[in-house]
Structure formats: C-alpha cells, structure tokens
mmCIF file of C-alpha atoms in Angstrom:
data_model
loop_
_atom_site.group_PDB
_atom_site.id
_atom_site.type_symbol
_atom_site.label_atom_id
_atom_site.label_comp_id
_atom_site.label_asym_id
_atom_site.label_seq_id
_atom_site.Cartn_x
_atom_site.Cartn_y
_atom_site.Cartn_z
ATOM 1 C CA MET A 1 0.000 0.000 0.000
ATOM 2 C CA GLU A 2 1.214 3.463 -0.794
ATOM 3 C CA MET A 3 1.284 6.584 1.363
ATOM 4 C CA VAL A 4 0.509 9.831 -0.462
ATOM 5 C CA HIS A 5 1.117 13.304 0.982
ATOM 6 C CA VAL A 6 -1.699 15.700 0.098
ATOM 7 C CA GLU A 7 -2.484 19.379 0.573
ATOM 8 C CA LEU A 8 -6.082 19.742 1.688
ATOM 9 C CA THR A 9 -7.969 23.006 1.487
ATOM 10 C CA THR A 10 -11.298 23.812 3.080
ATOM 11 C CA PHE A 11 -12.911 23.036 -0.286
ATOM 12 C CA THR A 12 -11.207 19.649 -0.758
ATOM 13 C CA ARG A 13 -12.102 18.625 2.793
ATOM 14 C CA ARG A 14 -15.727 19.594 2.164
ATOM 15 C CA ALA A 15 -15.752 17.867 -1.247
ATOM 16 C CA GLY A 16 -14.211 14.701 0.198
ATOM 17 C CA SER A 17 -11.686 14.311 -2.596
ATOM 18 C CA VAL A 18 -8.438 15.790 -3.825
ATOM 19 C CA VAL A 19 -6.459 15.678 -7.086
ATOM 20 C CA VAL A 20 -2.775 14.786 -6.784
ATOM 21 C CA ALA A 21 -0.227 14.965 -9.617
ATOM 22 C CA HIS A 22 2.018 11.901 -9.784
ATOM 23 C CA GLY A 23 5.056 14.156 -10.256
ATOM 24 C CA THR A 24 4.492 15.736 -6.841
ATOM 25 C CA THR A 25 4.583 12.385 -5.043
ATOM 26 C CA ASP A 26 7.372 10.049 -3.949
ATOM 27 C CA LEU A 27 5.665 7.082 -5.606
ATOM 28 C CA ASP A 28 7.845 4.538 -7.401
ATOM 29 C CA ARG A 29 4.939 3.390 -9.550
ATOM 30 C CA GLY A 30 1.614 4.612 -10.836
ATOM 31 C CA LEU A 31 -1.587 4.079 -8.898
ATOM 32 C CA GLU A 32 -4.472 2.041 -10.286
ATOM 33 C CA PRO A 33 -8.177 2.959 -10.271
ATOM 34 C CA GLY A 34 -9.824 1.528 -7.152
ATOM 35 C CA GLU A 35 -6.509 1.113 -5.331
ATOM 36 C CA THR A 36 -6.624 1.961 -1.632
ATOM 37 C CA VAL A 37 -3.956 4.287 -0.228
ATOM 38 C CA VAL A 38 -3.212 6.114 3.009
ATOM 39 C CA THR A 39 -2.972 9.907 2.775
ATOM 40 C CA ARG A 40 -1.242 12.332 5.096
ATOM 41 C CA ASP A 41 -2.195 15.992 4.935
ATOM 42 C CA GLN A 42 -0.307 19.133 5.923
ATOM 43 C CA ASP A 43 -1.737 18.878 9.460
ATOM 44 C CA GLY A 44 -0.360 15.351 9.901
ATOM 45 C CA VAL A 45 -3.807 13.729 9.658
ATOM 46 C CA PHE A 46 -3.873 10.252 8.099
ATOM 47 C CA ARG A 47 -6.905 9.035 6.137
ATOM 48 C CA ALA A 48 -7.872 5.978 4.196
ATOM 49 C CA ALA A 49 -8.529 6.916 0.560
ATOM 50 C CA PHE A 50 -8.993 5.253 -2.782
ATOM 51 C CA VAL A 51 -8.158 6.193 -6.356
ATOM 52 C CA ALA A 52 -11.528 7.218 -7.772
ATOM 53 C CA ASP A 53 -10.282 8.417 -11.165
ATOM 54 C CA LEU A 54 -7.199 8.987 -13.309
ATOM 55 C CA ASP A 55 -6.432 11.726 -15.799
ATOM 56 C CA PHE A 56 -3.427 12.304 -18.020
ATOM 57 C CA ASP A 57 -1.823 15.102 -19.962
ATOM 58 C CA LEU A 58 1.467 15.289 -21.820
ATOM 59 C CA GLU A 59 3.410 16.071 -18.655
ATOM 60 C CA ASP A 60 1.857 14.120 -15.780
ATOM 61 C CA THR A 61 -0.720 11.677 -14.449
ATOM 62 C CA TYR A 62 -3.356 12.958 -12.033
ATOM 63 C CA TYR A 63 -5.142 10.897 -9.388
ATOM 64 C CA ARG A 64 -8.494 11.863 -7.893
ATOM 65 C CA LEU A 65 -8.399 10.444 -4.370
ATOM 66 C CA SER A 66 -11.688 9.954 -2.548
ATOM 67 C CA LEU A 67 -11.002 10.627 1.131
ATOM 68 C CA GLY A 68 -12.305 8.280 3.797
ATOM 69 C CA ASP A 69 -11.950 7.671 7.507
ATOM 70 C CA VAL A 70 -9.299 9.311 9.643
ATOM 71 C CA ILE A 71 -6.715 6.782 10.825
ATOM 72 C CA HIS A 72 -4.563 7.275 13.911
ATOM 73 C CA LEU A 73 -0.808 7.330 13.313
ATOM 74 C CA ASP A 74 -0.143 3.911 14.869
ATOM 75 C CA GLU A 75 -3.015 2.396 12.864
ATOM 76 C CA ALA A 76 -1.717 3.897 9.597
ATOM 77 C CA HIS A 77 1.766 2.501 10.204
ATOM 78 C CA LEU A 78 0.285 -0.902 11.057
ATOM 79 C CA VAL A 79 -1.800 -0.982 7.881
ATOM 80 C CA VAL A 80 1.084 0.053 5.629
ATOM 81 C CA ALA A 81 3.567 -2.305 7.332
ATOM 82 C CA SER A 82 1.128 -5.214 7.134
ATOM 83 C CA ALA A 83 0.493 -4.627 3.440
ATOM 84 C CA LEU A 84 4.214 -4.398 2.681
ATOM 85 C CA GLU A 85 5.053 -7.506 4.716
ATOM 86 C CA ALA A 86 2.374 -9.481 2.899
ATOM 87 C CA GLY A 87 4.293 -8.981 -0.345
ATOM 88 C CA ASP A 88 1.043 -9.191 -2.288
ATOM 89 C CA PRO A 89 -0.284 -6.463 -4.549
ATOM 90 C CA PRO A 90 -2.328 -4.013 -2.459
ATOM 91 C CA THR A 91 -5.770 -5.176 -3.521
ATOM 92 C CA ARG A 92 -8.691 -3.173 -2.234
ATOM 93 C CA ALA A 93 -10.190 -6.183 -0.431
ATOM 94 C CA ARG A 94 -6.879 -6.927 1.343
ATOM 95 C CA VAL A 95 -6.437 -3.313 2.467
ATOM 96 C CA GLU A 96 -10.073 -3.071 3.583
ATOM 97 C CA ASN A 97 -9.540 -6.154 5.740
ATOM 98 C CA LEU A 98 -6.390 -4.624 7.261
ATOM 99 C CA LEU A 99 -8.218 -1.361 7.960
ATOM 100 C CA ALA A 100 -11.087 -3.271 9.584
ATOM 101 C CA GLU A 101 -8.578 -5.066 11.813
ATOM 102 C CA VAL A 102 -7.333 -1.722 13.182
ATOM 103 C CA GLY A 103 -10.854 -0.457 13.759
ATOM 104 C CA VAL A 104 -11.488 1.872 10.842
ATOM 105 C CA SER A 105 -15.262 1.857 10.542
ATOM 106 C CA ARG A 106 -16.911 0.894 7.280
ATOM 107 C CA PRO A 107 -13.674 0.751 5.233
ATOM 108 C CA GLY A 108 -15.480 -0.791 2.282
ATOM 109 C CA HIS A 109 -17.542 2.327 1.881
ATOM 110 C CA LEU A 110 -14.796 4.795 2.830
ATOM 111 C CA ARG A 111 -17.297 7.271 4.159
ATOM 112 C CA ARG A 112 -16.335 10.899 3.876
ATOM 113 C CA VAL A 113 -14.892 12.691 6.853
ATOM 114 C CA PRO A 114 -14.962 16.511 7.121
#
C-alpha cells in the first residue's frame, strides 16, 4: 500500500476528494483505479482513501483520491507495514480487511470525513 502526501484546502475537505499529480509524489509506480492508499495531509492527519479516477496530460498523471476515515498514526503505520510484509499487490479487499482489523469503521464504503 502506498502513502501519499496531500495538501487539503477547506474546499477539498468539504468535497471529500483531492487531485494529486504523480510528479508531486514520492511514488515509485503509478496508482491504479480503485486502489486503496493512506494519505497524510499538511496537518499530519492520516486518512484511508482510494483512487476514484485517473487523468493524463502530456506532462503528468493525475489521481483523484476519494477521502475516507481518519486513521490514527499507529493504525496507519500498522496498515502500511502489514500490506508491505504481505508482499502481495495491495488489492482493495486486502487493504479493507487490514483497515477493519485496526478499527477503521466501514472501510469498504470509505465514508467521507470533514
């Protein structure tokens, strides 16, 4: 599972999603539609999120991330570490199960959090 740093504004928090350019991330690979990720915003808040849409132009790839539940720091590290240790591709079902194990409510629906 990947961790993506995001800049959230009042609007993006209210909208429940944010667009992130691949070139502004530390990702070693591209994200796939439906893939679950953990985001960290400028206030240090971690959230479950999933890739709702992709867009491309000549210079970059853009991911629309749909923001979900807030995750506490220790839970976020546990989820990411567990996914990496598993060595399997970060399927949405696998990540949802990991999030459920650390108590993130309704991870399958990734309800929006203000």
